Amino acid sequence: MSDAAPSIQRLKKRSEFLACAQAPSCAKGAVVVQARPRGDDDPTVRVGFTATRRIGGAVQRNRAKRRMREAARAILPDHATPGVDYVIIARGGVTTRPWSRLLDDVKSALVRLAADRPAPHI
């Protein structure tokens, strides 16, 4: 949204994932995106990925996470809100969904979450 894309880091700690689980989420197509504003002044965007056993065995889960990482790499610089942690969760069909539809799922979920978030007070 701004001229300079926010820096993007990975969520790695379980506590960070659990904090995002309490935040608003949006399910679109093959993904669920959870977005939690951190409330600090750090403009960094942090993102984590998860795929449960419902997706399939280890091979399918790893493929799902690889596809979600690439989708996030393509979409987040333009559509992520600075200072927000995101968790992208795989849903059924994420490994077989056409690439353009997967990108659209992630993008539309991010746009919806940004639209639902109250405007910051100045």
PDB file of C-alpha atoms in Angstrom:
ATOM      1  CA  MET A   1       0.000   0.000   0.000  1.00  0.00           C
ATOM      2  CA  SER A   2       2.844   2.375   0.778  1.00  0.00           C
ATOM      3  CA  ASP A   3       5.787   2.958  -1.562  1.00  0.00           C
ATOM      4  CA  ALA A   4       8.237   0.879   0.453  1.00  0.00           C
ATOM      5  CA  ALA A   5       7.184  -2.693   1.146  1.00  0.00           C
ATOM      6  CA  PRO A   6       7.335  -3.622   4.838  1.00  0.00           C
ATOM      7  CA  SER A   7       9.994  -6.111   5.857  1.00  0.00           C
ATOM      8  CA  ILE A   8       8.613  -9.614   6.311  1.00  0.00           C
ATOM      9  CA  GLN A   9       9.727 -12.084   8.976  1.00  0.00           C
ATOM     10  CA  ARG A  10       8.569 -15.565   9.956  1.00  0.00           C
ATOM     11  CA  LEU A  11       6.626 -16.494  13.081  1.00  0.00           C
ATOM     12  CA  LYS A  12       8.342 -19.412  14.758  1.00  0.00           C
ATOM     13  CA  LYS A  13       7.233 -19.601  18.385  1.00  0.00           C
ATOM     14  CA  ARG A  14       4.112 -21.488  19.410  1.00  0.00           C
ATOM     15  CA  SER A  15       3.020 -18.559  21.584  1.00  0.00           C
ATOM     16  CA  GLU A  16       2.980 -16.279  18.523  1.00  0.00           C
ATOM     17  CA  PHE A  17       0.759 -18.745  16.642  1.00  0.00           C
ATOM     18  CA  LEU A  18      -1.572 -19.052  19.644  1.00  0.00           C
ATOM     19  CA  ALA A  19      -1.854 -15.268  19.920  1.00  0.00           C
ATOM     20  CA  CYS A  20      -2.897 -15.099  16.251  1.00  0.00           C
ATOM     21  CA  ALA A  21      -5.461 -17.834  16.846  1.00  0.00           C
ATOM     22  CA  GLN A  22      -7.376 -15.379  19.076  1.00  0.00           C
ATOM     23  CA  ALA A  23      -7.392 -12.717  16.347  1.00  0.00           C
ATOM     24  CA  PRO A  24      -9.917 -12.163  13.548  1.00  0.00           C
ATOM     25  CA  SER A  25      -9.680 -14.595  10.658  1.00  0.00           C
ATOM     26  CA  CYS A  26     -10.969 -14.888   7.127  1.00  0.00           C
ATOM     27  CA  ALA A  27     -11.480 -18.144   5.205  1.00  0.00           C
ATOM     28  CA  LYS A  28     -11.220 -17.882   1.433  1.00  0.00           C
ATOM     29  CA  GLY A  29     -11.021 -20.909  -0.818  1.00  0.00           C
ATOM     30  CA  ALA A  30      -8.105 -23.112   0.185  1.00  0.00           C
ATOM     31  CA  VAL A  31      -6.725 -20.951   3.024  1.00  0.00           C
ATOM     32  CA  VAL A  32      -7.656 -19.317   6.316  1.00  0.00           C
ATOM     33  CA  VAL A  33      -5.760 -16.141   7.188  1.00  0.00           C
ATOM     34  CA  GLN A  34      -5.573 -14.901  10.777  1.00  0.00           C
ATOM     35  CA  ALA A  35      -4.426 -11.312  11.363  1.00  0.00           C
ATOM     36  CA  ARG A  36      -3.339  -9.915  14.724  1.00  0.00           C
ATOM     37  CA  PRO A  37      -2.210  -6.283  15.059  1.00  0.00           C
ATOM     38  CA  ARG A  38       0.728  -6.262  17.463  1.00  0.00           C
ATOM     39  CA  GLY A  39       0.156  -2.745  18.776  1.00  0.00           C
ATOM     40  CA  ASP A  40       3.838  -1.845  18.774  1.00  0.00           C
ATOM     41  CA  ASP A  41       5.546   0.730  16.562  1.00  0.00           C
ATOM     42  CA  ASP A  42       7.454  -1.897  14.558  1.00  0.00           C
ATOM     43  CA  PRO A  43       6.248  -1.860  10.918  1.00  0.00           C
ATOM     44  CA  THR A  44       7.549  -5.387  10.306  1.00  0.00           C
ATOM     45  CA  VAL A  45       5.030  -7.898   8.975  1.00  0.00           C
ATOM     46  CA  ARG A  46       5.392 -11.359  10.491  1.00  0.00           C
ATOM     47  CA  VAL A  47       3.847 -14.454   8.950  1.00  0.00           C
ATOM     48  CA  GLY A  48       3.549 -18.108   9.924  1.00  0.00           C
ATOM     49  CA  PHE A  49       2.188 -21.141   8.105  1.00  0.00           C
ATOM     50  CA  THR A  50       0.432 -24.245   9.337  1.00  0.00           C
ATOM     51  CA  ALA A  51      -1.114 -27.343   7.824  1.00  0.00           C
ATOM     52  CA  THR A  52      -2.850 -29.886  10.037  1.00  0.00           C
ATOM     53  CA  ARG A  53      -2.967 -33.621   9.552  1.00  0.00           C
ATOM     54  CA  ARG A  54      -6.391 -33.191   8.006  1.00  0.00           C
ATOM     55  CA  ILE A  55      -4.535 -32.016   4.861  1.00  0.00           C
ATOM     56  CA  GLY A  56      -2.822 -35.387   4.570  1.00  0.00           C
ATOM     57  CA  GLY A  57       0.492 -37.039   5.335  1.00  0.00           C
ATOM     58  CA  ALA A  58       3.799 -35.257   5.796  1.00  0.00           C
ATOM     59  CA  VAL A  59       4.412 -34.989   2.054  1.00  0.00           C
ATOM     60  CA  GLN A  60       1.064 -33.257   1.434  1.00  0.00           C
ATOM     61  CA  ARG A  61       1.474 -30.974   4.455  1.00  0.00           C
ATOM     62  CA  ASN A  62       4.951 -29.924   3.346  1.00  0.00           C
ATOM     63  CA  ARG A  63       3.714 -29.278  -0.194  1.00  0.00           C
ATOM     64  CA  ALA A  64       0.838 -27.212   1.199  1.00  0.00           C
ATOM     65  CA  LYS A  65       3.207 -25.113   3.323  1.00  0.00           C
ATOM     66  CA  ARG A  66       5.602 -24.589   0.395  1.00  0.00           C
ATOM     67  CA  ARG A  67       2.744 -23.365  -1.794  1.00  0.00           C
ATOM     68  CA  MET A  68       1.476 -21.043   0.954  1.00  0.00           C
ATOM     69  CA  ARG A  69       4.996 -19.641   1.533  1.00  0.00           C
ATOM     70  CA  GLU A  70       5.346 -18.829  -2.160  1.00  0.00           C
ATOM     71  CA  ALA A  71       1.870 -17.288  -2.283  1.00  0.00           C
ATOM     72  CA  ALA A  72       2.715 -15.140   0.754  1.00  0.00           C
ATOM     73  CA  ARG A  73       6.029 -14.116  -0.807  1.00  0.00           C
ATOM     74  CA  ALA A  74       4.136 -12.910  -3.892  1.00  0.00           C
ATOM     75  CA  ILE A  75       1.161 -11.243  -2.173  1.00  0.00           C
ATOM     76  CA  LEU A  76       2.278  -9.892   1.225  1.00  0.00           C
ATOM     77  CA  PRO A  77       4.580  -7.084   0.031  1.00  0.00           C
ATOM     78  CA  ASP A  78       1.633  -5.357  -1.673  1.00  0.00           C
ATOM     79  CA  HIS A  79      -1.300  -6.301   0.567  1.00  0.00           C
ATOM     80  CA  ALA A  80      -0.028  -6.828   4.129  1.00  0.00           C
ATOM     81  CA  THR A  81      -0.603  -4.210   6.794  1.00  0.00           C
ATOM     82  CA  PRO A  82       2.586  -3.100   8.612  1.00  0.00           C
ATOM     83  CA  GLY A  83       2.699  -4.077  12.287  1.00  0.00           C
ATOM     84  CA  VAL A  84       0.456  -7.131  11.864  1.00  0.00           C
ATOM     85  CA  ASP A  85       1.182 -10.817  12.454  1.00  0.00           C
ATOM     86  CA  TYR A  86      -0.453 -13.221   9.997  1.00  0.00           C
ATOM     87  CA  VAL A  87      -0.939 -16.974  10.172  1.00  0.00           C
ATOM     88  CA  ILE A  88      -1.931 -18.713   6.954  1.00  0.00           C
ATOM     89  CA  ILE A  89      -3.627 -22.067   7.510  1.00  0.00           C
ATOM     90  CA  ALA A  90      -4.045 -24.679   4.781  1.00  0.00           C
ATOM     91  CA  ARG A  91      -7.529 -26.001   4.060  1.00  0.00           C
ATOM     92  CA  GLY A  92      -8.526 -28.993   1.978  1.00  0.00           C
ATOM     93  CA  GLY A  93      -7.527 -28.724  -1.662  1.00  0.00           C
ATOM     94  CA  VAL A  94      -4.628 -26.329  -1.110  1.00  0.00           C
ATOM     95  CA  THR A  95      -2.203 -28.706  -2.828  1.00  0.00           C
ATOM     96  CA  THR A  96      -4.381 -29.155  -5.929  1.00  0.00           C
ATOM     97  CA  ARG A  97      -5.818 -25.635  -6.246  1.00  0.00           C
ATOM     98  CA  PRO A  98      -4.688 -23.818  -9.401  1.00  0.00           C
ATOM     99  CA  TRP A  99      -1.889 -21.369  -8.592  1.00  0.00           C
ATOM    100  CA  SER A 100      -3.777 -18.265  -9.715  1.00  0.00           C
ATOM    101  CA  ARG A 101      -6.787 -19.213  -7.570  1.00  0.00           C
ATOM    102  CA  LEU A 102      -4.528 -19.806  -4.535  1.00  0.00           C
ATOM    103  CA  LEU A 103      -2.957 -16.367  -4.994  1.00  0.00           C
ATOM    104  CA  ASP A 104      -6.435 -14.866  -5.267  1.00  0.00           C
ATOM    105  CA  ASP A 105      -7.548 -16.668  -2.077  1.00  0.00           C
ATOM    106  CA  VAL A 106      -4.648 -15.202  -0.068  1.00  0.00           C
ATOM    107  CA  LYS A 107      -5.071 -11.733  -1.578  1.00  0.00           C
ATOM    108  CA  SER A 108      -8.831 -11.557  -1.010  1.00  0.00           C
ATOM    109  CA  ALA A 109      -8.463 -12.763   2.606  1.00  0.00           C
ATOM    110  CA  LEU A 110      -5.830 -10.076   3.305  1.00  0.00           C
ATOM    111  CA  VAL A 111      -7.980  -7.368   1.716  1.00  0.00           C
ATOM    112  CA  ARG A 112     -11.038  -8.481   3.684  1.00  0.00           C
ATOM    113  CA  LEU A 113      -9.149  -8.512   6.992  1.00  0.00           C
ATOM    114  CA  ALA A 114      -7.707  -5.053   6.301  1.00  0.00           C
ATOM    115  CA  ALA A 115     -11.171  -3.705   5.480  1.00  0.00           C
ATOM    116  CA  ASP A 116     -12.656  -5.149   8.678  1.00  0.00           C
ATOM    117  CA  ARG A 117      -9.922  -3.681  10.898  1.00  0.00           C
ATOM    118  CA  PRO A 118     -10.896  -0.399  12.569  1.00  0.00           C
ATOM    119  CA  ALA A 119      -8.953   2.645  11.406  1.00  0.00           C
ATOM    120  CA  PRO A 120      -6.136   3.718  13.751  1.00  0.00           C
ATOM    121  CA  HIS A 121      -6.769   6.843  15.824  1.00  0.00           C
ATOM    122  CA  ILE A 122      -4.555   9.748  14.956  1.00  0.00           C
TER     123      ILE A 122
END
